PDB file of C-alpha atoms in Angstrom:
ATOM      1  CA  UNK A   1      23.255  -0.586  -3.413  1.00 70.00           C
ATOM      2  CA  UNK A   2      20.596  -3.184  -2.802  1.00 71.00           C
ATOM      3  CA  UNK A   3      19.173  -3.576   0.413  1.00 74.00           C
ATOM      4  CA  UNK A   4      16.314  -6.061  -0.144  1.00 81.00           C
ATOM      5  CA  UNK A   5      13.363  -6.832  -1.758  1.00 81.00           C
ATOM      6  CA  UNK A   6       9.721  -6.107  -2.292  1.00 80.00           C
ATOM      7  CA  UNK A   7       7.330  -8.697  -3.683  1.00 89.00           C
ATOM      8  CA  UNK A   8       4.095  -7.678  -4.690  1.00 88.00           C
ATOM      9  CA  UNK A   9       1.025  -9.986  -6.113  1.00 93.00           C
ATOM     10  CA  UNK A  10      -2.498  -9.580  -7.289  1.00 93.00           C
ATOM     11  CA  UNK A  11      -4.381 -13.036  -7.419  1.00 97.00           C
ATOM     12  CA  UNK A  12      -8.254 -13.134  -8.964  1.00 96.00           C
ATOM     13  CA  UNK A  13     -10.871 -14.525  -6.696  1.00 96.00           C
ATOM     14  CA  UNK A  14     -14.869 -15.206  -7.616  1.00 94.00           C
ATOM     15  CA  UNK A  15     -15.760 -11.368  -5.801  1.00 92.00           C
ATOM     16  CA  UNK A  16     -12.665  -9.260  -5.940  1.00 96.00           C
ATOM     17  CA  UNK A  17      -8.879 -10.419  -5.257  1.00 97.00           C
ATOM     18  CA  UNK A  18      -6.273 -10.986  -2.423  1.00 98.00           C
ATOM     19  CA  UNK A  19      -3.539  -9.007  -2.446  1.00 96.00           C
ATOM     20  CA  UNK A  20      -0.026 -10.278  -0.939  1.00 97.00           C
ATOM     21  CA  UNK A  21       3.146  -7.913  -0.194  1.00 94.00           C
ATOM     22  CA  UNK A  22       6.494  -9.165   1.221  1.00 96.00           C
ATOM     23  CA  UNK A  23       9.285  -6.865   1.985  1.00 90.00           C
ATOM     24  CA  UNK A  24      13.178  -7.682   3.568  1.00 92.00           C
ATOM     25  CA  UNK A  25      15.168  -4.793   3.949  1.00 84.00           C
ATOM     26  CA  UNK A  26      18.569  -4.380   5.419  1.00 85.00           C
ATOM     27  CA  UNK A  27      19.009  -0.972   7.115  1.00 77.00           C
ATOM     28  CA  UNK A  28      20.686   1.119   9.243  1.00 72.00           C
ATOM     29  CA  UNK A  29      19.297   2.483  12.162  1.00 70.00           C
ATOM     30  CA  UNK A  30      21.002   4.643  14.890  1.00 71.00           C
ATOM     31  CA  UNK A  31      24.207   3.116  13.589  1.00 81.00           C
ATOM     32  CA  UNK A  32      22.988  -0.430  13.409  1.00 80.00           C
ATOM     33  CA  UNK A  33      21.972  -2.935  11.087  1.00 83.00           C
ATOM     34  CA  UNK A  34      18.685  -3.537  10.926  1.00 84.00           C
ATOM     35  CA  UNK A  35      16.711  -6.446   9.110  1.00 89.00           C
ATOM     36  CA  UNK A  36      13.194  -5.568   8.532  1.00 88.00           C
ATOM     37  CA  UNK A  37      10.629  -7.776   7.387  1.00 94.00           C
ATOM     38  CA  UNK A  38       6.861  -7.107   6.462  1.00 92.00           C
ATOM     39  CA  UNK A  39       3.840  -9.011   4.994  1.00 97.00           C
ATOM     40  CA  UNK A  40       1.001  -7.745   4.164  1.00 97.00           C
ATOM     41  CA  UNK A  41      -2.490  -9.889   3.480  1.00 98.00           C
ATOM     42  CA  UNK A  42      -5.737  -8.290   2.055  1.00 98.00           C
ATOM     43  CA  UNK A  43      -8.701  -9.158   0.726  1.00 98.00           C
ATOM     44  CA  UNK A  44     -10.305  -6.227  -1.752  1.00 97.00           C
ATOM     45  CA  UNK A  45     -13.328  -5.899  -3.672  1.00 96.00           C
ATOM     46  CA  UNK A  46     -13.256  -6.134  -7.287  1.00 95.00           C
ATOM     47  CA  UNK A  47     -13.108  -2.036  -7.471  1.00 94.00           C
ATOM     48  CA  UNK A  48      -9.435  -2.543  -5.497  1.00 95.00           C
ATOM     49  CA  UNK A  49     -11.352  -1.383  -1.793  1.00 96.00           C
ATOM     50  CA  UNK A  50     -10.532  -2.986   1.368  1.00 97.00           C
ATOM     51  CA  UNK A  51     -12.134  -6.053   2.916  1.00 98.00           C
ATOM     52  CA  UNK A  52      -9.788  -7.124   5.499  1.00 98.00           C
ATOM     53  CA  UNK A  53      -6.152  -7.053   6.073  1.00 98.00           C
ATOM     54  CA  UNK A  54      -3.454  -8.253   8.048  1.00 98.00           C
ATOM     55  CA  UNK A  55       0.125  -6.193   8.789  1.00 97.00           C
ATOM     56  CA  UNK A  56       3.098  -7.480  10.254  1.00 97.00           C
ATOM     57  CA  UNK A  57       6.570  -6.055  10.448  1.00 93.00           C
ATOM     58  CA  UNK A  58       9.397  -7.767  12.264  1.00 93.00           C
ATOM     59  CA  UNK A  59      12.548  -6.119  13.012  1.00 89.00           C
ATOM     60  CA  UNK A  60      15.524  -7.436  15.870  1.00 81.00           C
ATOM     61  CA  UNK A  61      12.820  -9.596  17.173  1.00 78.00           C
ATOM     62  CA  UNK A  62      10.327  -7.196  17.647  1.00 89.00           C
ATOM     63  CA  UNK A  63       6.891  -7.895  16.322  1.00 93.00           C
ATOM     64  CA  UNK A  64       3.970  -5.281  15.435  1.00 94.00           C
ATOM     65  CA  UNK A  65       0.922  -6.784  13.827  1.00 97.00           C
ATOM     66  CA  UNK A  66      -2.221  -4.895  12.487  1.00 97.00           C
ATOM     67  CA  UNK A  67      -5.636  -6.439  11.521  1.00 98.00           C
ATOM     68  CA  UNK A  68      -8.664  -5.023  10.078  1.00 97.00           C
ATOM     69  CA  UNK A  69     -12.151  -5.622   8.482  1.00 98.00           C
ATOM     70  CA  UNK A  70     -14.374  -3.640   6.881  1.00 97.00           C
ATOM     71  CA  UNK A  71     -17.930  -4.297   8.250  1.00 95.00           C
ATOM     72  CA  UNK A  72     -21.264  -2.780   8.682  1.00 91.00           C
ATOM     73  CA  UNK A  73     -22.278  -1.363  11.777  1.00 89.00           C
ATOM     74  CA  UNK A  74     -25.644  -1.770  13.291  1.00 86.00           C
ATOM     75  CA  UNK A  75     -26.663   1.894  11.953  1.00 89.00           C
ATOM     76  CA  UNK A  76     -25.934   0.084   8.691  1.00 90.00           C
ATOM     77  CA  UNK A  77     -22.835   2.551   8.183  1.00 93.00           C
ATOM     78  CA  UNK A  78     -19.461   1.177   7.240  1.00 95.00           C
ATOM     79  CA  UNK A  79     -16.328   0.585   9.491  1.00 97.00           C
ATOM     80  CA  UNK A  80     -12.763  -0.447   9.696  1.00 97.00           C
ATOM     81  CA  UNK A  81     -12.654  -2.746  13.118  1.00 97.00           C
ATOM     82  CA  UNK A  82      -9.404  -4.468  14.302  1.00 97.00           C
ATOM     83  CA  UNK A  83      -6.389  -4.987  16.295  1.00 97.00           C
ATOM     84  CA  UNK A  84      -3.202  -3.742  16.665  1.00 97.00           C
ATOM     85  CA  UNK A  85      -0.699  -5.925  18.813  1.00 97.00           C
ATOM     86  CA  UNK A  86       2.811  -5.600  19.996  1.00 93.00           C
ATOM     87  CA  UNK A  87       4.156  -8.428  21.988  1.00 87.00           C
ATOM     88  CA  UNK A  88       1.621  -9.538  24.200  1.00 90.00           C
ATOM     89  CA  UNK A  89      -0.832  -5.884  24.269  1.00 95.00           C
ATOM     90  CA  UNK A  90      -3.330  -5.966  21.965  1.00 96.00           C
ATOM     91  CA  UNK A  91      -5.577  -2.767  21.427  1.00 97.00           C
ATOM     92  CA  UNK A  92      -8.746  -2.823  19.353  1.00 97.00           C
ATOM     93  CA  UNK A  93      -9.712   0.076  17.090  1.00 96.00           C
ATOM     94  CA  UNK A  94     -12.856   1.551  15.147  1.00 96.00           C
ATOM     95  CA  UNK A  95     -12.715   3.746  12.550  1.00 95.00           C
ATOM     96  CA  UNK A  96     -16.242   5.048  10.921  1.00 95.00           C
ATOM     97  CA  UNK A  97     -15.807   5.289   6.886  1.00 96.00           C
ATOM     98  CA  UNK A  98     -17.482   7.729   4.672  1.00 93.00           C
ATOM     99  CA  UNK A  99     -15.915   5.887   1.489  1.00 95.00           C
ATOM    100  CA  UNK A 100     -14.353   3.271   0.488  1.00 95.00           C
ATOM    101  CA  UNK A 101     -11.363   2.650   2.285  1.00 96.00           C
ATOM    102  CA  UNK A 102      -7.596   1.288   0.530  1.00 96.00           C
ATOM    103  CA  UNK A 103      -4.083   0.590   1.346  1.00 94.00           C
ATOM    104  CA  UNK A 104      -1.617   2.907   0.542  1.00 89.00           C
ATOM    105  CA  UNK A 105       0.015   0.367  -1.601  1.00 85.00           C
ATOM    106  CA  UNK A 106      -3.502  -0.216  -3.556  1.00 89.00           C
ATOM    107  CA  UNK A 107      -4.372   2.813  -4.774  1.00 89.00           C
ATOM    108  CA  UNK A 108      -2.475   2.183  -7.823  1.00 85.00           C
ATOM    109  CA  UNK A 109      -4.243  -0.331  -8.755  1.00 86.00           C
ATOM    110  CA  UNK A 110      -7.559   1.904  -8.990  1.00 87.00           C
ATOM    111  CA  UNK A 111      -5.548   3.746 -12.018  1.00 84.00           C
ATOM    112  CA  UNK A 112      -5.474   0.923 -14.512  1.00 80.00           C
ATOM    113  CA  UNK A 113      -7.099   1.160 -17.464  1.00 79.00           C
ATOM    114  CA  UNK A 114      -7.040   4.668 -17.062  1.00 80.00           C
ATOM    115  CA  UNK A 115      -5.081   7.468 -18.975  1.00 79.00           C
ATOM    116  CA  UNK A 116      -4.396  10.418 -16.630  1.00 84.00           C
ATOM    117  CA  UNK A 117      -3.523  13.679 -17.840  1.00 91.00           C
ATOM    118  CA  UNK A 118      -0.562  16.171 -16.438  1.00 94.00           C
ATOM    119  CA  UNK A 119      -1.973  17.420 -13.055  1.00 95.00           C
ATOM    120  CA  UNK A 120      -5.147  15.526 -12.687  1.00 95.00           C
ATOM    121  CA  UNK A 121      -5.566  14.462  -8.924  1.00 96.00           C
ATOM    122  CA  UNK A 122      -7.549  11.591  -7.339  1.00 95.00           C
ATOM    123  CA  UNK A 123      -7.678  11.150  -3.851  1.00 96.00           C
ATOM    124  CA  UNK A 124      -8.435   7.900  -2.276  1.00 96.00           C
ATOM    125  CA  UNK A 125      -9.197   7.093   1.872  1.00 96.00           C
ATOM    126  CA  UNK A 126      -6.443   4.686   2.894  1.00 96.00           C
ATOM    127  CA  UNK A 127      -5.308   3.282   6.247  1.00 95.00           C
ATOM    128  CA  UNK A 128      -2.147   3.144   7.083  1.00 92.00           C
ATOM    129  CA  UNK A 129      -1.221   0.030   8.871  1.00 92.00           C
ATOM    130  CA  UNK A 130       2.509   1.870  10.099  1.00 88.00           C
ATOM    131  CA  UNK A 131       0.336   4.631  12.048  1.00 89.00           C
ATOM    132  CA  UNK A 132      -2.513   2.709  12.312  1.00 90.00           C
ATOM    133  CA  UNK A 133      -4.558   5.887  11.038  1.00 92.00           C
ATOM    134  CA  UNK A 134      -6.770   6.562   8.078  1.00 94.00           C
ATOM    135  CA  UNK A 135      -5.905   9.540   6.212  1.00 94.00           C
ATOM    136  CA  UNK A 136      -6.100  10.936   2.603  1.00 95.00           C
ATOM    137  CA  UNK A 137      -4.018   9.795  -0.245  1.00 95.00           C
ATOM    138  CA  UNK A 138      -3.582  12.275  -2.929  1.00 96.00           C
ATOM    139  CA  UNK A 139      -2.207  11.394  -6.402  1.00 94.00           C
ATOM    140  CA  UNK A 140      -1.118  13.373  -8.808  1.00 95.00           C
ATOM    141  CA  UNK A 141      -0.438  12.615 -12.725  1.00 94.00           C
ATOM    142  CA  UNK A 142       2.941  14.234 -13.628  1.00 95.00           C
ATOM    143  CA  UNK A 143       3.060  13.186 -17.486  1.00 92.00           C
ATOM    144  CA  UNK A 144       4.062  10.064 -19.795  1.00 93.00           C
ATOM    145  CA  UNK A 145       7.830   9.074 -19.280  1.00 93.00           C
ATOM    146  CA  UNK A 146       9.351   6.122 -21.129  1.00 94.00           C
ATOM    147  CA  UNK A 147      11.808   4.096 -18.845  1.00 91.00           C
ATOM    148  CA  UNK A 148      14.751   1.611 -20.084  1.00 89.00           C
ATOM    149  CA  UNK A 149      14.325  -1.312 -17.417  1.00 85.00           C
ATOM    150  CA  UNK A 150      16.850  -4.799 -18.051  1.00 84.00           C
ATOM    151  CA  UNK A 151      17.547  -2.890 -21.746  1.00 89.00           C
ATOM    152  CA  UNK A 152      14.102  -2.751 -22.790  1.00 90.00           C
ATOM    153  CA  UNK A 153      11.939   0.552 -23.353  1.00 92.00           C
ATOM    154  CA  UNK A 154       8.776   0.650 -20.963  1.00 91.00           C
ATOM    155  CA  UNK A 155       5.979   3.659 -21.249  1.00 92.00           C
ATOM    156  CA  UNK A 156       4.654   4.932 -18.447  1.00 90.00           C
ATOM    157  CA  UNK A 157       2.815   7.325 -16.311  1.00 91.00           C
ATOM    158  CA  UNK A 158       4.786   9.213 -13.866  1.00 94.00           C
ATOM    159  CA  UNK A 159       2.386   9.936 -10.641  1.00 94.00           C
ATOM    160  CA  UNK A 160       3.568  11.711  -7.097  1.00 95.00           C
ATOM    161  CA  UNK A 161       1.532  10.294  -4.031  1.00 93.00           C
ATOM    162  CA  UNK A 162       1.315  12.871  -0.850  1.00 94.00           C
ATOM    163  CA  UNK A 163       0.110  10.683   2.628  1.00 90.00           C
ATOM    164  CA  UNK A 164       1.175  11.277   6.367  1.00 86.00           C
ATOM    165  CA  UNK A 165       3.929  13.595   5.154  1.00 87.00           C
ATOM    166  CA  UNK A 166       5.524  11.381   2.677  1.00 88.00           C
ATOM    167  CA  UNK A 167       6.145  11.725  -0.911  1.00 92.00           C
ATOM    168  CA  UNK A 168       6.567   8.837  -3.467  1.00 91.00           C
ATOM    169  CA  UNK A 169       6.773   9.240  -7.174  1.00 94.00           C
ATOM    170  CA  UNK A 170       5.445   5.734  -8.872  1.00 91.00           C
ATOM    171  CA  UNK A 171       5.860   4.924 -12.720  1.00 92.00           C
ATOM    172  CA  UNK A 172       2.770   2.749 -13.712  1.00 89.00           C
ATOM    173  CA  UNK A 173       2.805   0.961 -17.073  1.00 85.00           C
ATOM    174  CA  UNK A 174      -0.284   0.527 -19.250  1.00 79.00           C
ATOM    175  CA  UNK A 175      -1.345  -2.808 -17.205  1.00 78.00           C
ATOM    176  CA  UNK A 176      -2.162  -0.621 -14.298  1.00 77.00           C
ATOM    177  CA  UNK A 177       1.811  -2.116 -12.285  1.00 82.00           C
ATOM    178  CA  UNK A 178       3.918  -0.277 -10.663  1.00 86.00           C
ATOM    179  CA  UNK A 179       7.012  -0.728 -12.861  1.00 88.00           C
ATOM    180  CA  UNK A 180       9.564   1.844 -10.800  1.00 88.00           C
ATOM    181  CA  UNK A 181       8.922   3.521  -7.143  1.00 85.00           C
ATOM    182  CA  UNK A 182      10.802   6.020  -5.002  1.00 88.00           C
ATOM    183  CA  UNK A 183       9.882   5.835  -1.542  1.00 78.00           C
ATOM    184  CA  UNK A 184      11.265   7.807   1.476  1.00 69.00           C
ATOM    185  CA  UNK A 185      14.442   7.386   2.690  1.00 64.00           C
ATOM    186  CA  UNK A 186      15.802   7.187  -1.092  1.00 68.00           C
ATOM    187  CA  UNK A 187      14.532   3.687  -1.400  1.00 68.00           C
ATOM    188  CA  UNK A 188      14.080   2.706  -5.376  1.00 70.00           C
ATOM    189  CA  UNK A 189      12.039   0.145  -6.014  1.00 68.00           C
ATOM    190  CA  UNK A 190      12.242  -1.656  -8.808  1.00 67.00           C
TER     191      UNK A 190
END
């Protein structure tokens, strides 16, 4: 059964790209309908790594908002420095980074043009804007699967990401998208 939709986009810029995510979901929570809406607005550097974000999630009126920039500190080490706000507190946070940091969401990107083999593992630093942590992202190459989307025949690469507990199995075609996702909760994105 549908319950929304997810919109994803990946626009060129002269030094990287900006990446835009809208979601609207429909679910239910402690027996009640919920409508859920989120946006997310990055900037990222032409290798798909974080310059600055924005979060936002709205559900029954309830707002939570995350921003974030990746800057250099006056030890010239990078960090993540922003906000996260829920009606009218606002808390800052800094994060020190040993790498180069990512959205969950982005890490596929970092795969295209690249042909994984069965059980080959990358593991990327993301932060998650929904705990407002960093953490690791580990994924994992399960094999080639072809998958028959609107009657048409698409190859892909099956991968399984592990972050914060979750598990999500993506299919990403040769162009590096994310053609078919299962998220938690049994959401299928498609």
């Amino acid at each position: 059964k549908k319950i929304g939709y997810f919109h994803r986009s990946l626009i060129p810029l002269a030094s990287g790209y900006q990446w835009k995510e809208r979601s609207q979901m429909k679910l239910r929570v402690m027996n009640t309908d919920q409508n859920v809406h989120t946006e997310v607005h990055a900037n990222i550097d032409q290798h798909y790594g974080l310059r600055d974000f924005s979060f936002r999630l709205v559900s029954s009126g309830a707002v939570f908002q995350v921003t974030g920039e990746v800057r250099t500190n006056g030890e010239n080490k990078q960090e993540l420095r922003g906000h996260i706000t829920t009606g009218n507190n606002s808390s800052p946070f800094t994060f020190l980074l040993q790498e180069p940091l990512y959205l969950p969401t982005i890490t596929q990107l970092t795969l295209h043009g690249t042909v994984l083999q069965p059980g080959e593992e990358r593991r990327y630093s993301i932060f998650n804007p929904l705990t407002a942590k960093t953490e690791t992202i580990t994924v994992t190459a399960i094999g080639p699967e072809s998958l028959s989307l609107k009657g048409r025949t698409v190859p892909t690469v099956k991968v399984v990401e592990h972050f914060g507990g979750t598990t999500v199995h993506a299919w990403i075609d040769h162009e590096g998208k994310v053609v078919k996702e299962e998220a938690a909760l049994g959401l299928v994105l498609l």
